[in-house]
Amino acid sequence: MEKVVIVRYAEIHLKGRNRGYFERVFTVNLEKALKGLRHELRRTSGRYLIAAFDANDVDEICARVSRVFGVHSYSIGLRVSNDLDSIFAAALALCPTSGTFKVDTHRADKKYPMTSPELNAEIGARLLAAHPALRVDVREPDSCIYLDIREDGTALVFGAFEEGAGGMPVGTSSKGVLLISGGIDSPVAGYMMAKRGMEVNFLHFHSYPYTNEQARDKVVELARILSRYTLASSIATVKVTHIQEEIHKKCAAELNVTLLRRFMFRIAQRYAQQNGAKCLITGESLGQVASQTIEGITSSNAVVSLPVLRPLIGFDKEEIIVRAKKIGTYETSVLPYEDCCTVFLPEFPAIKPKLSYIEEEESKLEIEPLVAEALATLEKFEL
Ligand code: ATP
Ligand code: MG
């Protein structure tokens, strides 16, 4: 009898011809997620089995598996040879001694000598004989014993299906650069794109010494939490202090945020191109703050040629918060911090600035040297 974690994958099977590719990426991602834990990963038809692990690690293995995109569901179970005595021994090990239960069989091996209802009845009867306080209830049982008769002469026996993260394996939908702040929104935006299979590179802008190291540590921590899902290994930071000082000195105060955002996009695009990323990702949501209007979006899109994905564009703050809590970034996001956008924040930011006005103000700045100077401050932090 071997203890295993059974992993079933999601949307991958929809991909027809690309199935082999998706499965390879999924395998690599599972291995990455399980790194540092002793285990063996086996692929069987339609399932993955994690085996040969330390019994004490099973909760950690499940926690990690639950965050891998592409996982539809998973179960802790036992793998045994498919004879009745072995199946019964496994079922007995998993079955409670009282309350109501049922046995639910799935047969991948259609040549197995017993049908699913026959197996349900036989194993059910043996369990009842072993534990007289048990009762069968096929409609609403307190517990269920699932039998999965595989085609290789084995059976998987387990007590529950746990829900996986869904989505598609990270890396199967190209690569994007997430502009990540210390706020609530951008981590959620990164999570959503990773869930659709996108590899996400993190890029953060700071205004040291106006923003301090705690602010940076906070963003690194957010990236670390996110990396459990995105499987990313580092975050890049770029200093935009000088850009902000120049904007503050030379341009209309009401455009501070708008102009800074345009610099962020330019730098992010350059970084994306250097790293083979095909798009930018932000946590913007329409109308949430003054800069997140269609005019604001137009103004920042105008300086880049890469597409900008804004997965939260139609979300209310409350909806974003619910997701941030589920992902586990919320508690960190709400810690107090200074973001570079709050340095030199004008009292009345322009809500619907005209592009011609923005460009006129921006022409007072040496754009290219400022972008190059900022990029030269790029630092990477391992997660
Ligand atoms: P968030 O909660 O993600 O900070 P927000 O509601 O505070 O969002 P803004 O501060 O207007 O909104 O920022 C809009 C988007 O711009 C953010 O979601 C993020 O993608 C990007 N952004 C803002 N500040 C930074 C920063 N310091 N570094 C990187 N990206 C940033
Ligand atoms: Mg913010």
XYZ file of C-alpha atoms and ligand atoms in Angstrom:
415
model
C 0.000 0.000 0.000
C 1.558 3.266 -1.091
C 0.533 6.735 0.070
C 0.088 9.092 -2.883
C -1.261 12.508 -3.801
C -3.388 12.196 -6.925
C -3.357 15.278 -9.154
C -5.932 15.789 -11.909
C -5.438 18.505 -14.434
C -7.852 21.039 -15.793
C -8.298 22.800 -19.118
C -5.205 21.153 -20.559
C -7.241 18.377 -22.098
C -9.081 20.940 -24.222
C -5.953 21.782 -26.107
C -6.048 18.926 -28.605
C -2.891 18.885 -30.650
C -0.948 20.921 -28.083
C -1.674 18.495 -25.310
C 1.863 17.106 -25.174
C 3.325 20.579 -24.842
C 0.882 21.621 -22.131
C 1.604 18.460 -20.183
C 5.348 19.013 -20.362
C 5.019 22.561 -19.019
C 2.618 21.338 -16.341
C 5.110 18.667 -15.260
C 7.917 21.197 -14.990
C 5.657 23.508 -12.950
C 4.648 20.744 -10.553
C 8.307 19.887 -10.063
C 9.133 23.547 -9.395
C 6.325 23.803 -6.868
C 7.537 20.670 -5.053
C 11.167 21.715 -5.026
C 12.915 20.975 -1.743
C 10.460 18.249 -0.719
C 11.411 14.622 -1.187
C 9.029 13.079 -3.721
C 8.594 11.178 -6.949
C 6.316 12.556 -9.662
C 4.738 9.966 -11.946
C 2.562 10.556 -14.952
C -0.182 8.071 -15.634
C -2.965 8.433 -18.166
C -4.944 11.542 -17.280
C -3.382 11.917 -13.841
C -0.213 12.636 -11.984
C 0.808 10.775 -8.874
C 3.098 12.222 -6.251
C 4.660 9.416 -4.242
C 7.700 8.488 -2.134
C 7.290 11.548 0.105
C 7.818 12.012 3.805
C 4.508 11.394 5.614
C 5.032 14.641 7.555
C 5.187 16.620 4.301
C 1.793 15.649 2.980
C 0.038 18.875 4.059
C 2.801 20.997 2.568
C 2.680 19.007 -0.669
C -1.077 19.525 -0.899
C -0.768 23.238 -0.124
C 1.750 23.632 -2.928
C -0.226 21.541 -5.396
C -3.324 23.612 -4.625
C -1.556 26.708 -5.966
C -0.347 25.241 -9.265
C -2.410 26.532 -12.181
C -3.774 23.778 -14.370
C -4.658 21.574 -11.368
C -8.342 20.759 -11.459
C -8.465 18.717 -8.263
C -6.264 16.588 -6.064
C -6.693 13.909 -3.415
C -4.630 12.249 -0.742
C -5.007 8.531 -1.283
C -3.566 5.043 -1.352
C -2.288 3.154 -4.362
C -2.737 -0.609 -4.203
C -2.829 -3.574 -6.504
C -6.331 -4.013 -7.957
C -7.313 -7.275 -6.234
C -10.286 -7.094 -3.868
C -8.329 -7.764 -0.677
C -5.871 -4.949 -1.373
C -8.634 -2.533 -2.313
C -10.544 -3.416 0.815
C -7.464 -2.962 3.016
C -6.987 0.557 1.601
C -10.679 1.393 1.956
C -10.606 0.187 5.549
C -7.615 2.398 6.295
C -9.470 5.478 5.020
C -13.005 4.762 6.232
C -14.271 6.185 9.537
C -15.632 3.625 12.011
C -19.101 5.141 12.373
C -21.561 7.445 10.606
C -22.893 7.064 7.083
C -20.806 6.333 4.004
C -20.862 5.115 0.461
C -18.365 3.610 -1.968
C -18.072 5.305 -5.355
C -16.130 3.497 -8.076
C -14.686 4.779 -11.329
C -13.245 2.192 -13.713
C -10.674 3.368 -16.241
C -9.920 -0.335 -16.819
C -13.053 -1.498 -18.586
C -11.769 -5.089 -18.623
C -11.807 -5.351 -14.842
C -13.848 -8.459 -13.908
C -16.327 -6.534 -11.724
C -18.533 -3.582 -12.694
C -18.520 -0.363 -10.695
C -21.834 -1.137 -8.899
C -20.517 -4.614 -8.038
C -17.344 -3.124 -6.569
C -19.354 -0.546 -4.607
C -21.500 -3.346 -3.168
C -18.624 -5.722 -2.400
C -16.291 -3.221 -0.727
C -19.258 -1.552 1.003
C -20.378 -4.897 2.458
C -16.890 -5.705 3.715
C -16.611 -2.266 5.379
C -19.999 -2.764 7.061
C -18.881 -6.133 8.364
C -15.667 -4.610 9.741
C -17.355 -1.646 11.416
C -20.885 -2.440 12.633
C -21.510 1.206 13.590
C -21.305 2.251 9.918
C -24.396 2.737 7.793
C -24.739 3.175 4.042
C -26.307 6.341 2.665
C -25.867 6.772 -1.092
C -27.557 10.189 -1.209
C -25.938 12.269 1.518
C -23.202 10.215 3.156
C -20.998 11.706 5.890
C -18.033 10.245 4.071
C -17.263 8.683 0.741
C -14.681 6.121 -0.288
C -13.653 6.576 -3.912
C -12.163 3.703 -5.886
C -10.379 4.502 -9.127
C -9.497 1.306 -11.013
C -6.571 2.164 -13.272
C -5.468 0.376 -16.425
C -2.087 -0.710 -15.056
C -3.311 -3.286 -12.537
C -3.530 -0.782 -9.675
C -6.348 0.982 -7.864
C -6.356 4.410 -6.269
C -8.420 4.691 -3.112
C -9.192 8.085 -1.567
C -11.715 9.909 0.588
C -12.142 13.360 -0.964
C -11.632 15.612 -3.963
C -9.930 18.908 -3.113
C -10.418 21.801 -5.510
C -7.320 22.911 -7.436
C -6.440 26.433 -8.613
C -7.807 25.820 -12.118
C -6.551 27.859 -15.054
C -3.703 26.908 -17.380
C -0.077 26.008 -16.670
C 2.112 29.083 -16.221
C 4.297 29.462 -19.282
C 1.784 28.280 -21.859
C 0.474 31.816 -22.594
C 3.628 33.808 -23.273
C 5.251 36.231 -20.855
C 4.284 39.642 -19.453
C 5.782 42.270 -17.167
C 3.646 43.065 -14.123
C 4.013 46.608 -12.830
C 3.761 45.741 -9.168
C 3.238 48.340 -6.453
C 2.763 47.760 -2.738
C -0.994 48.148 -3.158
C -3.849 45.676 -3.220
C -4.578 45.644 -6.927
C -1.467 44.843 -8.927
C -0.729 41.530 -7.138
C -4.256 40.384 -7.967
C -3.768 41.434 -11.597
C -0.579 39.354 -11.761
C -2.341 36.371 -10.249
C -5.103 36.573 -12.834
C -2.767 36.611 -15.812
C -0.669 33.766 -14.369
C -3.888 31.815 -13.992
C -4.417 32.154 -17.722
C -1.011 30.590 -18.242
C 1.102 33.723 -18.540
C 4.612 33.790 -17.146
C 4.812 36.975 -15.059
C 7.960 39.029 -14.510
C 7.751 41.510 -11.630
C 8.876 45.118 -11.998
C 8.624 47.674 -9.196
C 9.419 51.397 -9.195
C 10.664 53.135 -6.072
C 11.744 56.654 -5.225
C 14.495 56.055 -2.736
C 15.220 57.986 -0.470
C 11.669 59.370 -0.498
C 10.435 55.808 -0.240
C 12.312 53.604 2.196
C 13.593 50.061 2.346
C 10.565 48.813 4.252
C 8.437 49.846 1.288
C 10.677 47.792 -0.961
C 10.723 44.814 1.395
C 6.953 44.882 1.382
C 6.796 44.623 -2.395
C 9.408 41.859 -2.388
C 7.239 40.017 0.132
C 4.177 40.470 -2.099
C 6.148 39.092 -5.031
C 7.239 36.167 -2.871
C 3.637 35.304 -2.014
C 2.655 35.632 -5.674
C 5.569 33.510 -6.808
C 3.970 30.489 -5.135
C 1.483 30.693 -7.996
C 3.523 32.302 -10.764
C 6.650 30.247 -9.920
C 8.758 33.353 -10.618
C 12.168 33.501 -9.019
C 12.964 37.221 -8.848
C 11.662 40.787 -8.828
C 13.305 43.768 -10.505
C 13.244 47.271 -9.038
C 13.974 50.551 -10.788
C 14.543 53.929 -9.175
C 12.471 56.760 -10.620
C 13.421 59.470 -8.106
C 15.210 61.677 -10.578
C 12.358 61.443 -13.069
C 9.928 62.559 -10.362
C 12.145 65.460 -9.344
C 12.413 66.607 -12.941
C 8.644 66.364 -13.449
C 8.081 68.233 -10.172
C 10.518 70.958 -11.137
C 9.530 71.528 -14.745
C 5.964 70.424 -15.436
C 2.438 71.381 -14.381
C 1.789 69.877 -10.932
C -1.609 68.493 -11.912
C 0.140 66.179 -14.424
C 2.641 64.651 -11.966
C 0.975 61.266 -11.799
C 0.117 61.149 -15.490
C 3.680 61.925 -16.546
C 5.226 59.523 -14.063
C 2.923 56.768 -15.319
C 4.139 57.400 -18.884
C 7.731 57.013 -17.747
C 6.875 53.819 -15.897
C 5.323 52.399 -19.051
C 8.301 53.339 -21.199
C 10.724 51.742 -18.753
C 8.535 48.665 -18.372
C 8.344 48.235 -22.137
C 12.110 48.460 -22.431
C 12.479 45.902 -19.648
C 9.905 43.640 -21.319
C 11.741 43.758 -24.627
C 15.037 42.927 -22.930
C 13.428 39.873 -21.319
C 11.290 38.510 -24.134
C 8.013 39.604 -22.538
C 5.189 40.425 -24.928
C 2.937 42.693 -22.852
C 2.602 44.836 -19.738
C 0.155 44.091 -16.915
C -1.231 46.645 -14.453
C -3.741 46.612 -11.610
C -5.769 49.523 -12.945
C -9.537 49.537 -12.516
C -11.671 52.036 -14.393
C -12.524 55.125 -12.361
C -10.856 53.917 -9.156
C -8.575 56.948 -8.893
C -8.023 60.111 -10.926
C -5.410 58.546 -13.203
C -7.536 55.504 -14.017
C -9.857 57.172 -16.490
C -10.049 56.369 -20.179
C -8.026 59.547 -20.755
C -5.380 58.334 -18.299
C -5.266 54.954 -20.006
C -5.000 56.609 -23.428
C -2.144 58.763 -22.185
C -0.068 55.866 -20.894
C -0.876 53.526 -23.783
C 0.310 56.236 -26.178
C 3.963 55.813 -25.165
C 4.185 52.041 -25.645
C 3.644 49.694 -28.546
C 3.198 46.529 -26.463
C -0.334 45.652 -25.394
C -1.198 46.583 -21.798
C -3.356 44.018 -20.013
C -5.572 45.355 -17.235
C -7.407 42.309 -15.924
C -9.088 44.299 -13.112
C -10.497 47.019 -15.343
C -14.126 46.131 -14.627
C -13.757 45.110 -10.987
C -15.015 46.941 -7.895
C -12.535 47.442 -5.080
C -14.535 45.022 -2.929
C -14.226 42.285 -5.539
C -10.485 42.868 -5.774
C -10.141 42.689 -1.981
C -11.985 39.361 -1.847
C -9.498 37.959 -4.368
C -6.475 39.459 -2.624
C -7.562 37.756 0.605
C -7.984 34.437 -1.148
C -4.563 34.675 -2.799
C -2.962 35.695 0.501
C -1.568 39.094 -0.538
C -4.144 41.291 1.207
C -2.595 41.271 4.696
C 0.728 42.427 3.272
C -0.789 44.950 0.855
C -2.592 46.827 3.637
C 0.550 47.345 5.716
C 1.351 51.068 5.729
C 3.894 52.141 3.138
C 4.956 54.991 0.908
C 4.523 54.396 -2.795
C 6.465 56.463 -5.283
C 3.144 57.730 -6.629
C 2.398 59.357 -3.275
C 5.637 61.344 -3.362
C 5.023 64.802 -4.891
C 1.340 63.930 -5.148
C -0.475 67.014 -6.438
C -3.458 68.296 -4.479
C -5.643 68.196 -7.584
C -4.435 65.702 -10.173
C -5.809 66.256 -13.682
C -8.657 63.812 -14.244
C -9.089 64.091 -17.998
C -5.914 65.672 -19.361
C -5.733 66.153 -23.134
C -2.924 64.259 -24.842
C -1.695 67.435 -26.559
C -1.354 69.176 -23.175
C 0.465 66.168 -21.689
C 2.891 66.058 -24.586
C 3.519 69.795 -24.377
C 4.407 69.566 -20.688
C 6.478 66.440 -21.236
C 8.514 68.145 -23.960
C 10.206 70.121 -21.169
C 11.945 66.883 -20.138
C 14.823 64.908 -21.634
C 12.873 61.695 -21.975
C 15.398 59.249 -23.379
C 18.277 60.064 -20.997
C 15.896 59.877 -18.027
C 14.627 56.446 -19.132
C 18.167 55.171 -19.678
C 19.336 56.561 -16.336
C 16.442 54.874 -14.532
C 17.054 51.537 -16.252
C 20.672 51.680 -15.122
C 19.426 51.524 -11.496
C 17.750 48.163 -12.113
C 18.293 45.709 -9.269
C 17.092 42.131 -8.957
C 16.025 40.404 -5.778
C 15.694 36.647 -5.489
C 12.407 35.424 -4.085
P -2.271 49.157 -6.695
O -3.161 48.696 -5.598
O -1.872 48.052 -7.623
O -1.129 49.992 -6.197
P -3.727 51.488 -7.116
O -5.183 51.384 -7.039
O -3.002 52.039 -5.952
O -3.162 50.091 -7.557
P -2.279 53.306 -8.785
O -1.397 53.651 -7.669
O -2.964 54.366 -9.555
O -3.446 52.333 -8.404
O -1.473 52.420 -9.793
C -2.071 51.864 -10.917
C -1.179 50.738 -11.420
O 0.104 51.240 -11.791
C -0.895 49.710 -10.345
O -1.905 48.743 -10.271
C 0.409 49.131 -10.822
O 0.198 48.188 -11.850
C 1.108 50.344 -11.410
N 1.966 50.975 -10.382
C 1.671 51.984 -9.530
N 2.709 52.255 -8.734
C 3.701 51.423 -9.075
C 5.040 51.201 -8.625
N 5.569 51.912 -7.637
N 5.765 50.242 -9.232
C 5.238 49.492 -10.231
N 3.999 49.659 -10.683
C 3.231 50.592 -10.127
Mg -0.897 52.039 -5.757
